[in-house]
Short mmCIF file of C-alpha atoms and ligand atoms in Angstrom, two decimals:
data_model
loop_
_atom_site.label_atom_id
_atom_site.label_comp_id
_atom_site.label_asym_id
_atom_site.label_seq_id
_atom_site.Cartn_x
_atom_site.Cartn_y
_atom_site.Cartn_z
CA MET A 46 -0.13 -0.32 0.02
CA ARG A 47 1.32 3.52 -0.82
CA ASN A 48 2.22 5.99 2.07
CA PHE A 49 -0.18 8.73 2.36
CA ASP A 50 1.22 12.13 3.44
CA ALA A 51 -0.46 13.14 6.72
CA LYS A 52 0.31 16.86 5.88
CA ILE A 53 -2.11 16.86 2.99
CA LYS A 54 -5.32 18.42 3.75
CA ALA A 55 -8.48 18.06 1.82
CA ASP A 56 -11.68 20.57 3.12
CA LEU A 57 -14.84 18.69 1.73
CA HIS A 58 -17.14 21.26 2.71
CA THR A 59 -17.33 25.12 1.67
CA HIS A 60 -19.82 27.54 0.20
CA THR A 61 -19.56 30.31 -2.33
CA HIS A 62 -21.96 32.97 -3.46
CA TYR A 63 -23.77 30.29 -5.39
CA SER A 64 -25.52 29.73 -2.18
CA ASP A 65 -25.28 31.66 1.24
CA GLY A 66 -21.47 31.92 0.93
CA TYR A 67 -19.84 35.43 0.83
CA HIS A 68 -17.09 34.55 -1.64
CA THR A 69 -16.79 33.88 -5.43
CA PRO A 70 -15.00 30.62 -6.27
CA GLU A 71 -11.98 32.29 -7.23
CA GLU A 72 -11.72 34.24 -3.87
CA LEU A 73 -12.42 31.00 -2.02
CA ILE A 74 -9.76 28.99 -3.86
CA ILE A 75 -7.34 31.78 -2.99
CA ARG A 76 -7.97 31.69 0.51
CA ALA A 77 -8.13 27.92 0.72
CA LYS A 78 -4.48 27.83 -0.93
CA GLU A 79 -3.17 30.25 1.58
CA ALA A 80 -4.53 28.04 4.17
CA GLY A 81 -2.51 25.20 3.24
CA LEU A 82 -5.37 23.24 1.58
CA SER A 83 -4.24 20.77 -1.15
CA TYR A 84 -8.08 19.69 -2.19
CA LEU A 85 -11.13 21.67 -1.67
CA ALA A 86 -14.78 20.55 -2.44
CA ILE A 87 -17.27 23.30 -2.91
CA THR A 88 -20.49 22.31 -1.68
CA ASP A 89 -23.10 24.91 -2.27
CA HIS A 90 -26.62 24.42 -0.88
CA ASP A 91 -28.81 22.95 -3.79
CA ASN A 92 -26.39 24.49 -6.29
CA VAL A 93 -23.54 23.06 -8.53
CA ASP A 94 -22.74 26.48 -10.51
CA ALA A 95 -19.47 27.05 -8.84
CA ILE A 96 -17.99 23.66 -9.91
CA GLU A 97 -17.09 24.03 -13.46
CA GLU A 98 -15.56 27.44 -13.04
CA ALA A 99 -13.91 26.32 -9.72
CA ILE A 100 -12.01 23.20 -11.47
CA GLU A 101 -10.46 25.71 -14.00
CA ILE A 102 -9.46 28.13 -11.60
CA GLY A 103 -8.29 25.47 -9.12
CA LYS A 104 -5.67 24.33 -11.75
CA ALA A 105 -4.20 27.81 -11.93
CA HIS A 106 -3.78 27.86 -8.44
CA SER A 107 -2.74 24.02 -8.01
CA ILE A 108 -5.63 22.85 -5.90
CA GLU A 109 -7.69 20.16 -6.86
CA ILE A 110 -11.51 20.82 -6.68
CA ILE A 111 -13.71 18.11 -6.10
CA PRO A 112 -17.23 18.33 -7.50
CA GLY A 113 -19.62 18.64 -4.44
CA VAL A 114 -23.06 19.80 -3.36
CA GLU A 115 -24.97 19.80 -0.11
CA ILE A 116 -28.51 18.80 -0.63
CA SER A 117 -31.35 19.89 1.76
CA ALA A 118 -33.13 16.84 2.39
CA GLU A 119 -35.38 15.44 5.26
CA HIS A 120 -36.00 12.19 7.14
CA LYS A 121 -39.39 11.91 9.33
CA GLY A 122 -40.06 15.71 9.26
CA ARG A 123 -36.25 16.39 10.37
CA GLU A 124 -33.99 18.41 8.06
CA THR A 125 -30.88 16.27 7.17
CA HIS A 126 -28.05 17.76 4.88
CA ILE A 127 -26.86 15.22 2.33
CA LEU A 128 -22.99 15.95 1.04
CA ALA A 129 -22.50 14.53 -2.53
CA TYR A 130 -19.01 14.13 -4.20
CA TYR A 131 -17.67 13.08 -7.49
CA PHE A 132 -21.13 12.99 -9.30
CA ASP A 133 -21.74 14.04 -12.87
CA TYR A 134 -22.60 17.68 -12.24
CA LYS A 135 -24.06 17.94 -15.71
CA ASN A 136 -26.94 15.29 -15.14
CA GLU A 137 -29.98 16.44 -16.31
CA GLU A 138 -32.30 15.13 -13.76
CA LEU A 139 -30.16 16.38 -11.00
CA LEU A 140 -30.09 19.93 -12.79
CA ASP A 141 -33.85 19.93 -13.16
CA TYR A 142 -34.27 19.00 -9.31
CA LEU A 143 -31.76 21.59 -8.28
CA GLN A 144 -33.19 24.40 -10.58
CA ASN A 145 -36.76 23.51 -9.13
CA PHE A 146 -35.80 23.65 -5.68
CA ARG A 147 -34.20 26.90 -5.92
CA LYS A 148 -37.56 28.20 -7.04
CA GLU A 149 -39.15 26.74 -4.08
CA ARG A 150 -36.58 28.36 -2.15
CA MET A 151 -37.31 31.79 -3.58
CA LYS A 152 -41.12 31.11 -2.84
CA ARG A 153 -40.36 30.21 0.61
CA ALA A 154 -37.97 33.47 1.03
CA ILE A 155 -41.12 35.56 -0.11
CA LYS A 156 -43.26 33.87 2.50
CA ILE A 157 -40.73 34.42 5.32
CA VAL A 158 -40.71 38.40 4.30
CA GLU A 159 -44.59 38.36 4.41
CA LYS A 160 -44.34 36.80 7.75
CA LEU A 161 -41.90 39.27 9.13
CA ASN A 162 -44.33 42.30 7.85
CA GLU A 163 -46.97 40.60 9.42
CA LEU A 164 -44.92 40.73 12.50
CA ASP A 165 -44.31 44.53 12.01
CA VAL A 166 -40.99 44.08 10.64
CA PRO A 167 -40.76 46.12 7.65
CA LEU A 168 -38.15 44.14 5.60
CA GLN A 169 -38.31 44.57 2.00
CA LEU A 170 -37.96 41.61 -0.32
CA GLU A 171 -35.71 44.04 -2.36
CA ASP A 172 -33.19 44.31 0.59
CA VAL A 173 -32.93 40.37 0.49
CA LEU A 174 -32.82 39.73 -3.25
CA SER A 175 -30.01 42.32 -3.52
CA ARG A 176 -27.78 40.21 -1.54
CA VAL A 177 -28.35 37.06 -3.56
CA LYS A 178 -26.21 36.30 -6.92
CA GLY A 179 -28.67 35.38 -10.11
CA ASN A 180 -29.24 31.89 -9.86
CA ALA A 181 -27.95 31.25 -6.35
CA SER A 182 -29.67 29.32 -3.69
CA ILE A 183 -31.49 31.94 -1.48
CA GLY A 184 -31.51 30.70 2.04
CA ARG A 185 -32.23 32.13 5.66
CA PRO A 186 -28.60 33.46 5.91
CA HIS A 187 -29.50 35.95 3.24
CA ILE A 188 -32.68 37.00 5.32
CA ALA A 189 -30.53 37.02 8.59
CA ILE A 190 -27.90 39.48 7.18
CA ALA A 191 -30.57 41.94 5.65
CA LEU A 192 -32.49 41.94 9.10
CA ALA A 193 -29.13 42.83 10.85
CA GLU A 194 -27.92 45.22 8.41
CA GLY A 195 -31.28 47.13 8.45
CA ASN A 196 -30.86 47.20 12.31
CA PHE A 197 -34.14 45.29 12.48
CA VAL A 198 -32.18 42.94 15.13
CA ASN A 199 -29.14 43.21 16.97
CA SER A 200 -27.15 40.76 15.12
CA TYR A 201 -27.11 38.03 12.75
CA TYR A 202 -27.52 35.46 15.22
CA ASP A 203 -30.54 37.34 16.67
CA SER A 204 -32.47 36.92 13.33
CA PHE A 205 -32.68 33.31 14.02
CA SER A 206 -33.37 33.51 17.74
CA LYS A 207 -36.15 35.94 17.35
CA TYR A 208 -37.54 35.29 13.89
CA ILE A 209 -36.29 32.98 11.28
CA GLY A 210 -34.76 29.93 13.36
CA ASP A 211 -36.48 26.67 13.38
CA ASP A 212 -40.21 27.05 15.01
CA LYS A 213 -39.60 30.84 15.25
CA PRO A 214 -42.65 33.13 14.42
CA ALA A 215 -41.35 33.86 10.78
CA TYR A 216 -40.06 30.46 9.94
CA VAL A 217 -41.08 28.75 6.86
CA LYS A 218 -40.23 25.07 5.90
CA LYS A 219 -38.67 24.41 2.55
CA PRO A 220 -40.32 21.27 0.51
CA ASN A 221 -37.19 19.16 1.05
CA ILE A 222 -36.58 15.75 -0.95
CA SER A 223 -36.51 12.80 1.15
CA SER A 224 -33.08 11.78 2.37
CA ARG A 225 -33.83 8.24 1.16
CA GLU A 226 -34.59 10.05 -2.58
CA ALA A 227 -31.56 12.22 -2.42
CA ILE A 228 -29.43 9.41 -1.63
CA LYS A 229 -30.70 7.47 -4.77
CA LEU A 230 -30.50 10.60 -6.77
CA ILE A 231 -26.71 10.95 -5.96
CA ASN A 232 -26.28 7.17 -6.80
CA ARG A 233 -27.79 7.90 -10.13
CA CYS A 234 -25.43 10.45 -10.80
CA GLY A 235 -22.63 8.39 -10.10
CA GLY A 236 -21.62 10.34 -6.82
CA LEU A 237 -20.95 9.37 -3.11
CA SER A 238 -23.41 10.48 -0.44
CA PHE A 239 -22.61 11.65 3.09
CA ILE A 240 -24.53 12.54 6.11
CA ALA A 241 -23.22 16.24 6.70
CA HIS A 242 -22.74 17.53 10.13
CA PRO A 243 -24.93 14.87 12.10
CA GLY A 244 -23.67 16.07 15.51
CA LYS A 245 -25.24 15.71 18.76
CA SER A 246 -28.75 15.22 17.21
CA LEU A 247 -27.94 12.22 15.05
CA ARG A 248 -25.86 10.54 18.04
CA ASN A 249 -27.59 7.19 19.01
CA ASN A 250 -30.50 8.37 16.65
CA ASN A 251 -32.51 6.07 14.73
CA THR A 252 -32.33 8.62 11.54
CA LEU A 253 -28.57 7.83 11.70
CA PHE A 254 -28.96 3.96 11.42
CA GLU A 255 -31.88 4.60 8.71
CA LEU A 256 -29.61 6.72 6.59
CA ILE A 257 -27.20 3.96 6.63
CA GLU A 258 -29.85 1.49 5.45
CA PHE A 259 -30.69 3.67 2.78
CA GLY A 260 -27.26 3.31 1.38
CA ILE A 261 -25.37 6.37 2.54
CA ASP A 262 -21.60 6.15 1.64
CA GLY A 263 -20.18 8.19 4.48
CA ILE A 264 -20.28 10.40 7.30
CA GLU A 265 -18.90 13.84 7.76
CA VAL A 266 -16.90 13.02 10.92
CA ILE A 267 -14.86 16.29 10.96
CA HIS A 268 -16.75 19.51 11.04
CA PRO A 269 -16.62 22.78 13.37
CA SER A 270 -19.84 21.73 15.36
CA HIS A 271 -18.15 18.39 16.53
CA ASN A 272 -16.33 17.71 19.74
CA GLU A 273 -13.90 15.12 20.43
CA SER A 274 -16.65 12.90 21.68
CA ASP A 275 -18.71 13.27 18.54
CA ILE A 276 -15.62 12.80 16.36
CA ASP A 277 -14.82 9.41 18.15
CA TYR A 278 -18.64 8.39 18.12
CA PHE A 279 -18.89 9.06 14.37
CA LYS A 280 -15.53 7.35 13.55
CA ASP A 281 -16.83 4.32 15.29
CA ILE A 282 -19.64 4.03 13.32
CA THR A 283 -17.90 4.25 10.01
CA SER A 284 -15.75 1.67 11.09
CA GLN A 285 -18.49 -0.85 12.31
CA TYR A 286 -20.74 -0.14 9.18
CA PHE A 287 -18.03 0.24 6.56
CA LEU A 288 -18.55 3.71 5.52
CA LEU A 289 -16.38 6.56 4.52
CA GLU A 290 -15.18 9.45 6.48
CA SER A 291 -15.31 13.08 5.18
CA GLY A 292 -14.65 16.26 6.80
CA GLY A 293 -14.67 20.08 6.29
CA SER A 294 -15.03 23.65 7.73
CA ASP A 295 -18.54 24.35 6.47
CA PHE A 296 -16.79 27.76 5.68
CA HIS A 297 -19.08 30.54 4.46
CA GLY A 298 -16.92 33.57 4.56
CA GLY A 299 -18.04 37.30 5.27
CA ARG A 300 -20.31 37.63 8.36
CA ILE A 301 -21.11 34.16 8.87
CA ASN A 302 -17.74 32.99 9.92
CA ASP A 303 -14.17 34.18 9.12
CA VAL A 304 -11.32 32.89 7.20
CA SER A 305 -9.54 31.58 10.15
CA ILE A 306 -11.51 28.35 10.13
CA LEU A 307 -10.20 27.56 6.65
CA GLY A 308 -7.09 24.96 7.15
CA ARG A 309 -8.42 23.98 10.52
CA PHE A 310 -11.03 21.41 9.69
CA TYR A 311 -10.14 18.73 6.81
CA THR A 312 -9.93 15.10 6.20
CA THR A 313 -6.88 13.15 4.98
CA GLU A 314 -5.39 12.23 1.95
CA GLN A 315 -6.11 8.40 2.90
CA ASN A 316 -9.98 9.16 3.41
CA LEU A 317 -9.90 10.81 -0.05
CA ALA A 318 -8.21 7.59 -1.45
CA ALA A 319 -10.80 5.29 0.08
CA MET A 320 -13.56 7.70 -1.52
CA LYS A 321 -11.96 7.21 -5.16
CA ASN A 322 -11.44 3.49 -4.34
CA ARG A 323 -15.10 3.18 -3.52
CA LEU A 324 -16.09 4.99 -6.65
CA PHE A 325 -13.77 2.55 -8.97
CA ALA A 326 -15.23 -0.43 -7.16
CA ALA A 327 -18.60 0.42 -7.93
P1 AMP B 61 -31.94 27.27 4.97
O1 AMP B 61 -31.43 26.39 3.88
O2 AMP B 61 -32.47 28.48 3.84
O3 AMP B 61 -33.05 26.91 5.73
O4 AMP B 61 -30.93 28.06 5.78
C1 AMP B 61 -30.11 27.12 6.80
C2 AMP B 61 -28.85 27.73 7.17
O5 AMP B 61 -29.22 28.85 7.94
C3 AMP B 61 -27.99 26.71 7.82
O6 AMP B 61 -26.99 25.99 7.02
C4 AMP B 61 -27.16 27.77 8.68
O7 AMP B 61 -26.01 28.10 8.28
C5 AMP B 61 -28.32 28.95 9.01
N1 AMP B 61 -28.93 28.63 10.32
C6 AMP B 61 -29.95 27.96 10.59
N2 AMP B 61 -30.18 28.17 11.82
C7 AMP B 61 -29.46 28.88 12.40
C8 AMP B 61 -29.22 29.35 13.86
N3 AMP B 61 -30.31 29.06 14.75
N4 AMP B 61 -28.35 30.11 13.95
C9 AMP B 61 -27.58 30.66 13.01
N5 AMP B 61 -27.45 30.01 11.64
C10 AMP B 61 -28.58 29.15 11.40
FE1 FE B 62 -25.09 27.60 4.57
FE1 FE B 63 -25.45 21.97 6.30
ZN1 ZN B 64 -22.66 23.65 4.50
#
């Protein structure tokens, strides 16, 4: 077996302005390179538009871009984020699905603004839309920033705790695909599926084991929301169930989190090689 270089870092979870990230793919890639990363997956929420552009830019900066996406899904009413890698990002079924889901995201953003207006928060839809790039996935973070910058709340986080967090008065659910269907769709596109940031809520939880039964390929073991005990727990699960391990920073940039997170949360060259082996074994 070949030796792996333990110093090689792969960040398999980042966002750009094609969803709720702050940076363009090029700005993100430059920051990733400066942070010492050799591999980078851009995993925008429900959007693959960064990938082709990023692969080209990556070549110029000697950083390998891995095709990725973070799909908003749900299982038994609970939202689960499914990360996909190495899939055919030009697959028409996938592109149609994502395009339609972004339309649903837009309808939901309009409903959230209406609810805010009913709650006497005079946020204008335009204040939100002006922060969203063309065909990007509009999400609650865009609304949270608009609320904070319009001084309707004291901070980005207050937007969630007062208004738009899950079950708060201006919250509106997205019509998510089921996790089972998301995993199948990723399979049909030739990719690998991972449970994103399972965290405390999926420890010893049936949802975790049901997603494994549905055929998930791996678990995101390394994530800023995981402590040492979470990491040990999910690592054990991956070895017990012969699953792959991934990891990343979930970097969004701008107001959501700062650049210092890049280079600190990553997976190894060995785990990346295991992913590639599984693809070729399939
Ligand atoms: P959406 O996909 O539009 O429902 O937005 C979900 C995103 O909003 C998550 O990926 C987080 O980045 C952010 N978010 C959700 N809840 C909170 C919260 N309570 N505090 C801060 N950010 C949150
Ligand atoms: Fe996000
Ligand atoms: Fe997520
Ligand atoms: Zn993410």
